[in-house]
């Protein structure tokens, strides 16, 4: 059974930083593409970033490019998202997702971690 457990969220002031972590289990983590998605209050799910199985290729939504960095530790089965220069519009629940076929809304994901950017 796929298990994804996110942590690291919290309240941060605009311009601040947070590092999210996702502990993965129940599947061969090092063989799979992974992604971070988020859902802001009253909005739909947004794909924030993706990373290939060995961490050599990454993608970012235009809204976070240059501010967020996705990475992974395959030895530790952990996915990360370093978020810098945070803005109020980054406020959302952030989910770690295992990339599968089909729309990303249907990918297995964890329970999420809340990120709130506010002064």
mmCIF file of N, CA and C in Angstrom:
data_model
loop_
_atom_site.group_PDB
_atom_site.id
_atom_site.type_symbol
_atom_site.label_atom_id
_atom_site.label_comp_id
_atom_site.label_asym_id
_atom_site.label_seq_id
_atom_site.Cartn_x
_atom_site.Cartn_y
_atom_site.Cartn_z
ATOM 1 N N UNK A 1 0.843 -1.190 0.000
ATOM 2 C CA UNK A 1 0.000 0.000 0.000
ATOM 3 C C UNK A 1 0.888 1.253 0.000
ATOM 4 N N UNK A 2 0.598 2.160 -0.920
ATOM 5 C CA UNK A 2 1.346 3.417 -0.987
ATOM 6 C C UNK A 2 1.042 4.270 0.239
ATOM 7 N N UNK A 3 2.107 4.708 0.905
ATOM 8 C CA UNK A 3 1.945 5.645 2.019
ATOM 9 C C UNK A 3 2.868 6.839 1.800
ATOM 10 N N UNK A 4 2.299 8.021 1.912
ATOM 11 C CA UNK A 4 3.035 9.265 1.750
ATOM 12 C C UNK A 4 2.673 10.165 2.926
ATOM 13 N N UNK A 5 3.689 10.592 3.671
ATOM 14 C CA UNK A 5 3.445 11.402 4.855
ATOM 15 C C UNK A 5 4.235 12.702 4.751
ATOM 16 N N UNK A 6 3.504 13.807 4.602
ATOM 17 C CA UNK A 6 4.137 15.119 4.472
ATOM 18 C C UNK A 6 4.347 15.757 5.838
ATOM 19 N N UNK A 7 5.364 16.602 5.921
ATOM 20 C CA UNK A 7 5.625 17.371 7.129
ATOM 21 C C UNK A 7 6.380 18.642 6.758
ATOM 22 N N UNK A 8 6.459 19.559 7.715
ATOM 23 C CA UNK A 8 7.251 20.763 7.499
ATOM 24 C C UNK A 8 6.465 22.034 7.232
ATOM 25 N N UNK A 9 5.159 21.920 7.127
ATOM 26 C CA UNK A 9 4.356 23.103 6.892
ATOM 27 C C UNK A 9 4.276 23.983 8.137
ATOM 28 N N UNK A 10 3.651 25.149 7.972
ATOM 29 C CA UNK A 10 3.494 26.047 9.104
ATOM 30 C C UNK A 10 3.142 27.443 8.657
ATOM 31 N N UNK A 11 3.230 28.359 9.596
ATOM 32 C CA UNK A 11 2.951 29.776 9.335
ATOM 33 C C UNK A 11 4.284 30.500 9.143
ATOM 34 N N UNK A 12 4.375 31.252 8.056
ATOM 35 C CA UNK A 12 5.607 31.976 7.757
ATOM 36 C C UNK A 12 5.247 33.345 7.196
ATOM 37 N N UNK A 13 6.095 34.307 7.438
ATOM 38 C CA UNK A 13 5.859 35.650 6.919
ATOM 39 C C UNK A 13 6.235 35.717 5.437
ATOM 40 N N UNK A 14 5.635 36.644 4.709
ATOM 41 C CA UNK A 14 6.029 36.827 3.309
ATOM 42 C C UNK A 14 7.530 37.049 3.200
ATOM 43 N N UNK A 15 8.128 36.396 2.208
ATOM 44 C CA UNK A 15 9.566 36.467 2.040
ATOM 45 C C UNK A 15 10.332 35.379 2.761
ATOM 46 N N UNK A 16 9.636 34.641 3.609
ATOM 47 C CA UNK A 16 10.276 33.593 4.382
ATOM 48 C C UNK A 16 10.440 32.294 3.611
ATOM 49 N N UNK A 17 10.956 31.288 4.311
ATOM 50 C CA UNK A 17 11.239 29.990 3.697
ATOM 51 C C UNK A 17 10.690 28.855 4.551
ATOM 52 N N UNK A 18 10.390 27.764 3.875
ATOM 53 C CA UNK A 18 10.006 26.518 4.529
ATOM 54 C C UNK A 18 10.563 25.363 3.705
ATOM 55 N N UNK A 19 10.812 24.254 4.384
ATOM 56 C CA UNK A 19 11.213 23.040 3.678
ATOM 57 C C UNK A 19 10.237 21.929 4.015
ATOM 58 N N UNK A 20 9.548 21.454 3.010
ATOM 59 C CA UNK A 20 8.611 20.362 3.190
ATOM 60 C C UNK A 20 9.317 19.027 2.941
ATOM 61 N N UNK A 21 8.892 18.009 3.678
ATOM 62 C CA UNK A 21 9.405 16.655 3.495
ATOM 63 C C UNK A 21 8.242 15.712 3.271
ATOM 64 N N UNK A 22 8.526 14.625 2.592
ATOM 65 C CA UNK A 22 7.521 13.579 2.358
ATOM 66 C C UNK A 22 8.192 12.231 2.507
ATOM 67 N N UNK A 23 7.772 11.485 3.503
ATOM 68 C CA UNK A 23 8.285 10.134 3.724
ATOM 69 C C UNK A 23 7.422 9.148 2.951
ATOM 70 N N UNK A 24 8.055 8.383 2.071
ATOM 71 C CA UNK A 24 7.329 7.456 1.215
ATOM 72 C C UNK A 24 7.598 6.013 1.615
ATOM 73 N N UNK A 25 6.577 5.169 1.490
ATOM 74 C CA UNK A 25 6.731 3.744 1.754
ATOM 75 C C UNK A 25 5.657 2.980 0.992
ATOM 76 N N UNK A 26 5.862 1.658 0.908
ATOM 77 C CA UNK A 26 4.864 0.800 0.271
ATOM 78 C C UNK A 26 5.045 0.621 -1.225
ATOM 79 N N UNK A 27 6.082 1.219 -1.784
ATOM 80 C CA UNK A 27 6.374 1.063 -3.207
ATOM 81 C C UNK A 27 7.855 1.373 -3.419
ATOM 82 N N UNK A 28 8.422 0.943 -4.566
ATOM 83 C CA UNK A 28 9.847 1.196 -4.823
ATOM 84 C C UNK A 28 10.079 2.662 -5.185
ATOM 85 N N UNK A 29 10.295 3.473 -4.180
ATOM 86 C CA UNK A 29 10.381 4.929 -4.324
ATOM 87 C C UNK A 29 11.382 5.345 -5.405
ATOM 88 N N UNK A 30 12.535 4.731 -5.434
ATOM 89 C CA UNK A 30 13.596 5.149 -6.353
ATOM 90 C C UNK A 30 13.259 4.878 -7.813
ATOM 91 N N UNK A 31 12.198 4.145 -8.069
ATOM 92 C CA UNK A 31 11.811 3.824 -9.444
ATOM 93 C C UNK A 31 10.756 4.769 -10.006
ATOM 94 N N UNK A 32 10.262 5.677 -9.173
ATOM 95 C CA UNK A 32 9.085 6.439 -9.572
ATOM 96 C C UNK A 32 9.314 7.931 -9.628
ATOM 97 N N UNK A 33 8.683 8.567 -10.634
ATOM 98 C CA UNK A 33 8.584 10.006 -10.655
ATOM 99 C C UNK A 33 7.692 10.443 -9.497
ATOM 100 N N UNK A 34 8.022 11.601 -8.938
ATOM 101 C CA UNK A 34 7.249 12.138 -7.832
ATOM 102 C C UNK A 34 6.891 13.598 -8.109
ATOM 103 N N UNK A 35 5.932 14.081 -7.367
ATOM 104 C CA UNK A 35 5.454 15.438 -7.608
ATOM 105 C C UNK A 35 4.961 16.074 -6.321
ATOM 106 N N UNK A 36 4.939 17.372 -6.288
ATOM 107 C CA UNK A 36 4.250 18.137 -5.252
ATOM 108 C C UNK A 36 3.069 18.846 -5.923
ATOM 109 N N UNK A 37 1.921 18.757 -5.290
ATOM 110 C CA UNK A 37 0.748 19.474 -5.744
ATOM 111 C C UNK A 37 0.207 20.266 -4.555
ATOM 112 N N UNK A 38 -0.595 21.282 -4.835
ATOM 113 C CA UNK A 38 -1.141 22.080 -3.745
ATOM 114 C C UNK A 38 -2.580 22.482 -4.052
ATOM 115 N N UNK A 39 -3.294 22.788 -2.991
ATOM 116 C CA UNK A 39 -4.658 23.268 -3.141
ATOM 117 C C UNK A 39 -4.864 24.465 -2.233
ATOM 118 N N UNK A 40 -5.067 25.610 -2.840
ATOM 119 C CA UNK A 40 -5.311 26.837 -2.096
ATOM 120 C C UNK A 40 -6.784 26.901 -1.700
ATOM 121 N N UNK A 41 -7.108 27.676 -0.673
ATOM 122 C CA UNK A 41 -8.504 27.778 -0.224
ATOM 123 C C UNK A 41 -9.434 28.190 -1.364
ATOM 124 N N UNK A 42 -10.462 27.407 -1.585
ATOM 125 C CA UNK A 42 -11.452 27.741 -2.601
ATOM 126 C C UNK A 42 -11.010 27.530 -4.027
ATOM 127 N N UNK A 43 -9.844 26.895 -4.224
ATOM 128 C CA UNK A 43 -9.324 26.693 -5.578
ATOM 129 C C UNK A 43 -9.092 25.210 -5.843
ATOM 130 N N UNK A 44 -8.825 24.912 -7.107
ATOM 131 C CA UNK A 44 -8.570 23.532 -7.482
ATOM 132 C C UNK A 44 -7.138 23.117 -7.207
ATOM 133 N N UNK A 45 -6.851 21.876 -7.484
ATOM 134 C CA UNK A 45 -5.524 21.324 -7.265
ATOM 135 C C UNK A 45 -4.567 21.873 -8.331
ATOM 136 N N UNK A 46 -3.370 22.234 -7.915
ATOM 137 C CA UNK A 46 -2.353 22.766 -8.827
ATOM 138 C C UNK A 46 -1.085 21.942 -8.709
ATOM 139 N N UNK A 47 -0.543 21.546 -9.843
ATOM 140 C CA UNK A 47 0.723 20.821 -9.824
ATOM 141 C C UNK A 47 1.853 21.829 -9.700
ATOM 142 N N UNK A 48 2.632 21.711 -8.648
ATOM 143 C CA UNK A 48 3.667 22.679 -8.330
ATOM 144 C C UNK A 48 5.007 22.296 -8.937
ATOM 145 N N UNK A 49 5.383 21.023 -8.776
ATOM 146 C CA UNK A 49 6.711 20.611 -9.212
ATOM 147 C C UNK A 49 6.753 19.108 -9.395
ATOM 148 N N UNK A 50 7.712 18.652 -10.226
ATOM 149 C CA UNK A 50 7.900 17.228 -10.436
ATOM 150 C C UNK A 50 9.375 16.896 -10.533
ATOM 151 N N UNK A 51 9.689 15.633 -10.298
ATOM 152 C CA UNK A 51 11.087 15.197 -10.348
ATOM 153 C C UNK A 51 11.132 13.764 -10.873
ATOM 154 N N UNK A 52 12.149 13.469 -11.667
ATOM 155 C CA UNK A 52 12.251 12.110 -12.196
ATOM 156 C C UNK A 52 12.839 11.170 -11.150
ATOM 157 N N UNK A 53 12.982 9.902 -11.510
ATOM 158 C CA UNK A 53 13.296 8.885 -10.505
ATOM 159 C C UNK A 53 14.665 9.065 -9.858
ATOM 160 N N UNK A 54 15.649 9.549 -10.630
ATOM 161 C CA UNK A 54 16.982 9.694 -10.038
ATOM 162 C C UNK A 54 17.318 11.138 -9.672
ATOM 163 N N UNK A 55 16.354 12.008 -9.802
ATOM 164 C CA UNK A 55 16.536 13.389 -9.370
ATOM 165 C C UNK A 55 17.280 14.281 -10.330
ATOM 166 N N UNK A 56 17.530 13.815 -11.538
ATOM 167 C CA UNK A 56 18.325 14.608 -12.477
ATOM 168 C C UNK A 56 17.497 15.558 -13.334
ATOM 169 N N UNK A 57 16.185 15.412 -13.281
ATOM 170 C CA UNK A 57 15.324 16.280 -14.085
ATOM 171 C C UNK A 57 14.163 16.767 -13.242
ATOM 172 N N UNK A 58 13.904 18.061 -13.286
ATOM 173 C CA UNK A 58 12.836 18.653 -12.479
ATOM 174 C C UNK A 58 11.983 19.593 -13.328
ATOM 175 N N UNK A 59 10.751 19.781 -12.898
ATOM 176 C CA UNK A 59 9.850 20.726 -13.563
ATOM 177 C C UNK A 59 9.150 21.561 -12.504
ATOM 178 N N UNK A 60 8.759 22.782 -12.905
ATOM 179 C CA UNK A 60 8.103 23.695 -11.967
ATOM 180 C C UNK A 60 6.975 24.447 -12.663
ATOM 181 N N UNK A 61 5.941 24.732 -11.897
ATOM 182 C CA UNK A 61 4.912 25.630 -12.385
ATOM 183 C C UNK A 61 5.513 27.033 -12.509
ATOM 184 N N UNK A 62 5.014 27.804 -13.449
ATOM 185 C CA UNK A 62 5.532 29.157 -13.653
ATOM 186 C C UNK A 62 5.422 30.006 -12.386
ATOM 187 N N UNK A 63 4.403 29.730 -11.582
ATOM 188 C CA UNK A 63 4.147 30.527 -10.384
ATOM 189 C C UNK A 63 5.194 30.335 -9.296
ATOM 190 N N UNK A 64 5.974 29.243 -9.370
ATOM 191 C CA UNK A 64 6.955 28.965 -8.319
ATOM 192 C C UNK A 64 8.381 28.870 -8.849
ATOM 193 N N UNK A 65 8.541 28.910 -10.140
ATOM 194 C CA UNK A 65 9.866 28.738 -10.736
ATOM 195 C C UNK A 65 10.819 29.816 -10.242
ATOM 196 N N UNK A 66 12.009 29.375 -9.844
ATOM 197 C CA UNK A 66 13.004 30.309 -9.313
ATOM 198 C C UNK A 66 12.913 30.512 -7.813
ATOM 199 N N UNK A 67 11.817 30.041 -7.208
ATOM 200 C CA UNK A 67 11.647 30.197 -5.753
ATOM 201 C C UNK A 67 11.602 28.847 -5.038
ATOM 202 N N UNK A 68 11.080 27.837 -5.690
ATOM 203 C CA UNK A 68 10.959 26.506 -5.085
ATOM 204 C C UNK A 68 11.970 25.562 -5.725
ATOM 205 N N UNK A 69 12.442 24.592 -4.918
ATOM 206 C CA UNK A 69 13.344 23.565 -5.416
ATOM 207 C C UNK A 69 12.891 22.206 -4.914
ATOM 208 N N UNK A 70 12.657 21.296 -5.852
ATOM 209 C CA UNK A 70 12.281 19.927 -5.499
ATOM 210 C C UNK A 70 13.537 19.063 -5.505
ATOM 211 N N UNK A 71 13.597 18.117 -4.581
ATOM 212 C CA UNK A 71 14.727 17.194 -4.545
ATOM 213 C C UNK A 71 14.267 15.899 -3.892
ATOM 214 N N UNK A 72 15.113 14.894 -3.947
ATOM 215 C CA UNK A 72 14.763 13.611 -3.361
ATOM 216 C C UNK A 72 16.000 12.905 -2.824
ATOM 217 N N UNK A 73 15.772 12.073 -1.833
ATOM 218 C CA UNK A 73 16.792 11.211 -1.251
ATOM 219 C C UNK A 73 16.302 9.784 -1.421
ATOM 220 N N UNK A 74 16.772 9.116 -2.438
ATOM 221 C CA UNK A 74 16.269 7.762 -2.709
ATOM 222 C C UNK A 74 16.714 6.753 -1.652
ATOM 223 N N UNK A 75 17.860 6.985 -1.044
ATOM 224 C CA UNK A 75 18.317 6.074 0.007
ATOM 225 C C UNK A 75 17.388 6.155 1.225
ATOM 226 N N UNK A 76 16.846 7.346 1.458
ATOM 227 C CA UNK A 76 15.969 7.538 2.602
ATOM 228 C C UNK A 76 14.493 7.573 2.261
ATOM 229 N N UNK A 77 14.159 7.312 0.995
ATOM 230 C CA UNK A 77 12.760 7.313 0.545
ATOM 231 C C UNK A 77 12.039 8.607 0.922
ATOM 232 N N UNK A 78 12.696 9.724 0.674
ATOM 233 C CA UNK A 78 12.131 11.008 1.067
ATOM 234 C C UNK A 78 12.159 12.005 -0.089
ATOM 235 N N UNK A 79 11.069 12.729 -0.224
ATOM 236 C CA UNK A 79 10.936 13.796 -1.208
ATOM 237 C C UNK A 79 10.930 15.127 -0.459
ATOM 238 N N UNK A 80 11.522 16.148 -1.068
ATOM 239 C CA UNK A 80 11.600 17.458 -0.427
ATOM 240 C C UNK A 80 11.078 18.553 -1.349
ATOM 241 N N UNK A 81 10.660 19.652 -0.714
ATOM 242 C CA UNK A 81 10.353 20.860 -1.457
ATOM 243 C C UNK A 81 10.866 22.045 -0.640
ATOM 244 N N UNK A 82 11.921 22.672 -1.119
ATOM 245 C CA UNK A 82 12.451 23.877 -0.489
ATOM 246 C C UNK A 82 11.723 25.072 -1.089
ATOM 247 N N UNK A 83 11.095 25.862 -0.237
ATOM 248 C CA UNK A 83 10.297 26.991 -0.688
ATOM 249 C C UNK A 83 10.893 28.277 -0.132
ATOM 250 N N UNK A 84 11.349 29.129 -1.009
ATOM 251 C CA UNK A 84 11.935 30.413 -0.625
ATOM 252 C C UNK A 84 11.083 31.557 -1.158
ATOM 253 N N UNK A 85 11.319 32.747 -0.625
ATOM 254 C CA UNK A 85 10.607 33.947 -1.066
ATOM 255 C C UNK A 85 9.101 33.714 -1.116
ATOM 256 N N UNK A 86 8.587 33.147 -0.061
ATOM 257 C CA UNK A 86 7.174 32.792 -0.039
ATOM 258 C C UNK A 86 6.270 34.014 -0.113
ATOM 259 N N UNK A 87 5.137 33.824 -0.765
ATOM 260 C CA UNK A 87 4.159 34.891 -0.973
ATOM 261 C C UNK A 87 2.815 34.456 -0.397
ATOM 262 N N UNK A 88 1.963 35.399 -0.074
ATOM 263 C CA UNK A 88 0.638 35.027 0.447
ATOM 264 C C UNK A 88 -0.113 34.078 -0.497
ATOM 265 N N UNK A 89 0.081 34.219 -1.779
ATOM 266 C CA UNK A 89 -0.612 33.348 -2.732
ATOM 267 C C UNK A 89 -0.067 31.919 -2.745
ATOM 268 N N UNK A 90 1.005 31.663 -2.022
ATOM 269 C CA UNK A 90 1.502 30.294 -1.865
ATOM 270 C C UNK A 90 0.763 29.555 -0.751
ATOM 271 N N UNK A 91 -0.092 30.250 -0.029
ATOM 272 C CA UNK A 91 -0.876 29.615 1.029
ATOM 273 C C UNK A 91 -1.742 28.511 0.448
ATOM 274 N N UNK A 92 -1.578 27.302 0.985
ATOM 275 C CA UNK A 92 -2.286 26.132 0.448
ATOM 276 C C UNK A 92 -1.951 24.922 1.298
ATOM 277 N N UNK A 93 -2.688 23.856 1.062
ATOM 278 C CA UNK A 93 -2.293 22.549 1.574
ATOM 279 C C UNK A 93 -1.416 21.911 0.499
ATOM 280 N N UNK A 94 -0.240 21.476 0.901
ATOM 281 C CA UNK A 94 0.725 20.896 -0.022
ATOM 282 C C UNK A 94 0.727 19.378 0.143
ATOM 283 N N UNK A 95 0.659 18.702 -0.982
ATOM 284 C CA UNK A 95 0.627 17.244 -1.007
ATOM 285 C C UNK A 95 1.792 16.693 -1.821
ATOM 286 N N UNK A 96 2.329 15.613 -1.325
ATOM 287 C CA UNK A 96 3.308 14.821 -2.062
ATOM 288 C C UNK A 96 2.522 13.777 -2.846
ATOM 289 N N UNK A 97 2.856 13.575 -4.117
ATOM 290 C CA UNK A 97 2.095 12.655 -4.953
ATOM 291 C C UNK A 97 3.013 11.720 -5.734
ATOM 292 N N UNK A 98 2.592 10.484 -5.850
ATOM 293 C CA UNK A 98 3.290 9.495 -6.671
ATOM 294 C C UNK A 98 2.737 9.612 -8.095
ATOM 295 N N UNK A 99 3.590 9.924 -9.036
ATOM 296 C CA UNK A 99 3.149 10.119 -10.418
ATOM 297 C C UNK A 99 2.708 8.805 -11.037
ATOM 298 N N UNK A 100 1.485 8.797 -11.566
ATOM 299 C CA UNK A 100 0.960 7.628 -12.265
ATOM 300 C C UNK A 100 0.297 8.094 -13.559
ATOM 301 N N UNK A 101 -0.192 7.147 -14.336
ATOM 302 C CA UNK A 101 -0.894 7.505 -15.562
ATOM 303 C C UNK A 101 -2.186 8.236 -15.227
ATOM 304 N N UNK A 102 -2.614 9.077 -16.143
ATOM 305 C CA UNK A 102 -3.867 9.783 -15.941
ATOM 306 C C UNK A 102 -3.683 11.141 -15.301
ATOM 307 N N UNK A 103 -4.785 11.802 -15.048
ATOM 308 C CA UNK A 103 -4.778 13.147 -14.480
ATOM 309 C C UNK A 103 -4.158 13.153 -13.093
ATOM 310 N N UNK A 104 -3.408 14.207 -12.789
ATOM 311 C CA UNK A 104 -2.683 14.245 -11.516
ATOM 312 C C UNK A 104 -3.624 14.331 -10.319
ATOM 313 N N UNK A 105 -4.852 14.716 -10.540
ATOM 314 C CA UNK A 105 -5.803 14.747 -9.420
ATOM 315 C C UNK A 105 -6.071 13.347 -8.874
ATOM 316 N N UNK A 106 -5.807 12.347 -9.690
ATOM 317 C CA UNK A 106 -6.050 10.975 -9.261
ATOM 318 C C UNK A 106 -4.811 10.261 -8.742
ATOM 319 N N UNK A 107 -3.667 10.920 -8.730
ATOM 320 C CA UNK A 107 -2.437 10.275 -8.230
ATOM 321 C C UNK A 107 -2.520 10.067 -6.732
ATOM 322 N N UNK A 108 -1.957 8.960 -6.236
ATOM 323 C CA UNK A 108 -1.916 8.756 -4.785
ATOM 324 C C UNK A 108 -1.156 9.898 -4.109
ATOM 325 N N UNK A 109 -1.707 10.424 -3.034
ATOM 326 C CA UNK A 109 -1.007 11.481 -2.309
ATOM 327 C C UNK A 109 -1.249 11.346 -0.820
ATOM 328 N N UNK A 110 -0.493 12.081 -0.046
ATOM 329 C CA UNK A 110 -0.596 12.001 1.398
ATOM 330 C C UNK A 110 -1.740 12.842 1.940
ATOM 331 N N UNK A 111 -1.692 13.048 3.249
ATOM 332 C CA UNK A 111 -2.762 13.809 3.903
ATOM 333 C C UNK A 111 -2.557 15.308 3.770
ATOM 334 N N UNK A 112 -1.359 15.701 3.359
ATOM 335 C CA UNK A 112 -1.064 17.102 3.139
ATOM 336 C C UNK A 112 -0.508 17.808 4.356
ATOM 337 N N UNK A 113 0.162 18.927 4.100
ATOM 338 C CA UNK A 113 0.676 19.781 5.159
ATOM 339 C C UNK A 113 0.320 21.226 4.817
ATOM 340 N N UNK A 114 -0.200 21.946 5.815
ATOM 341 C CA UNK A 114 -0.687 23.304 5.582
ATOM 342 C C UNK A 114 0.475 24.289 5.590
ATOM 343 N N UNK A 115 0.516 25.125 4.574
ATOM 344 C CA UNK A 115 1.460 26.233 4.509
ATOM 345 C C UNK A 115 0.653 27.522 4.466
ATOM 346 N N UNK A 116 0.917 28.388 5.425
ATOM 347 C CA UNK A 116 0.229 29.679 5.483
ATOM 348 C C UNK A 116 1.264 30.787 5.458
ATOM 349 N N UNK A 117 1.128 31.678 4.480
ATOM 350 C CA UNK A 117 2.057 32.796 4.343
ATOM 351 C C UNK A 117 1.291 34.075 4.653
ATOM 352 N N UNK A 118 1.624 34.660 5.776
ATOM 353 C CA UNK A 118 0.876 35.832 6.231
ATOM 354 C C UNK A 118 1.715 36.635 7.206
ATOM 355 N N UNK A 119 1.506 37.931 7.187
ATOM 356 C CA UNK A 119 2.196 38.791 8.157
ATOM 357 C C UNK A 119 1.305 39.022 9.378
#
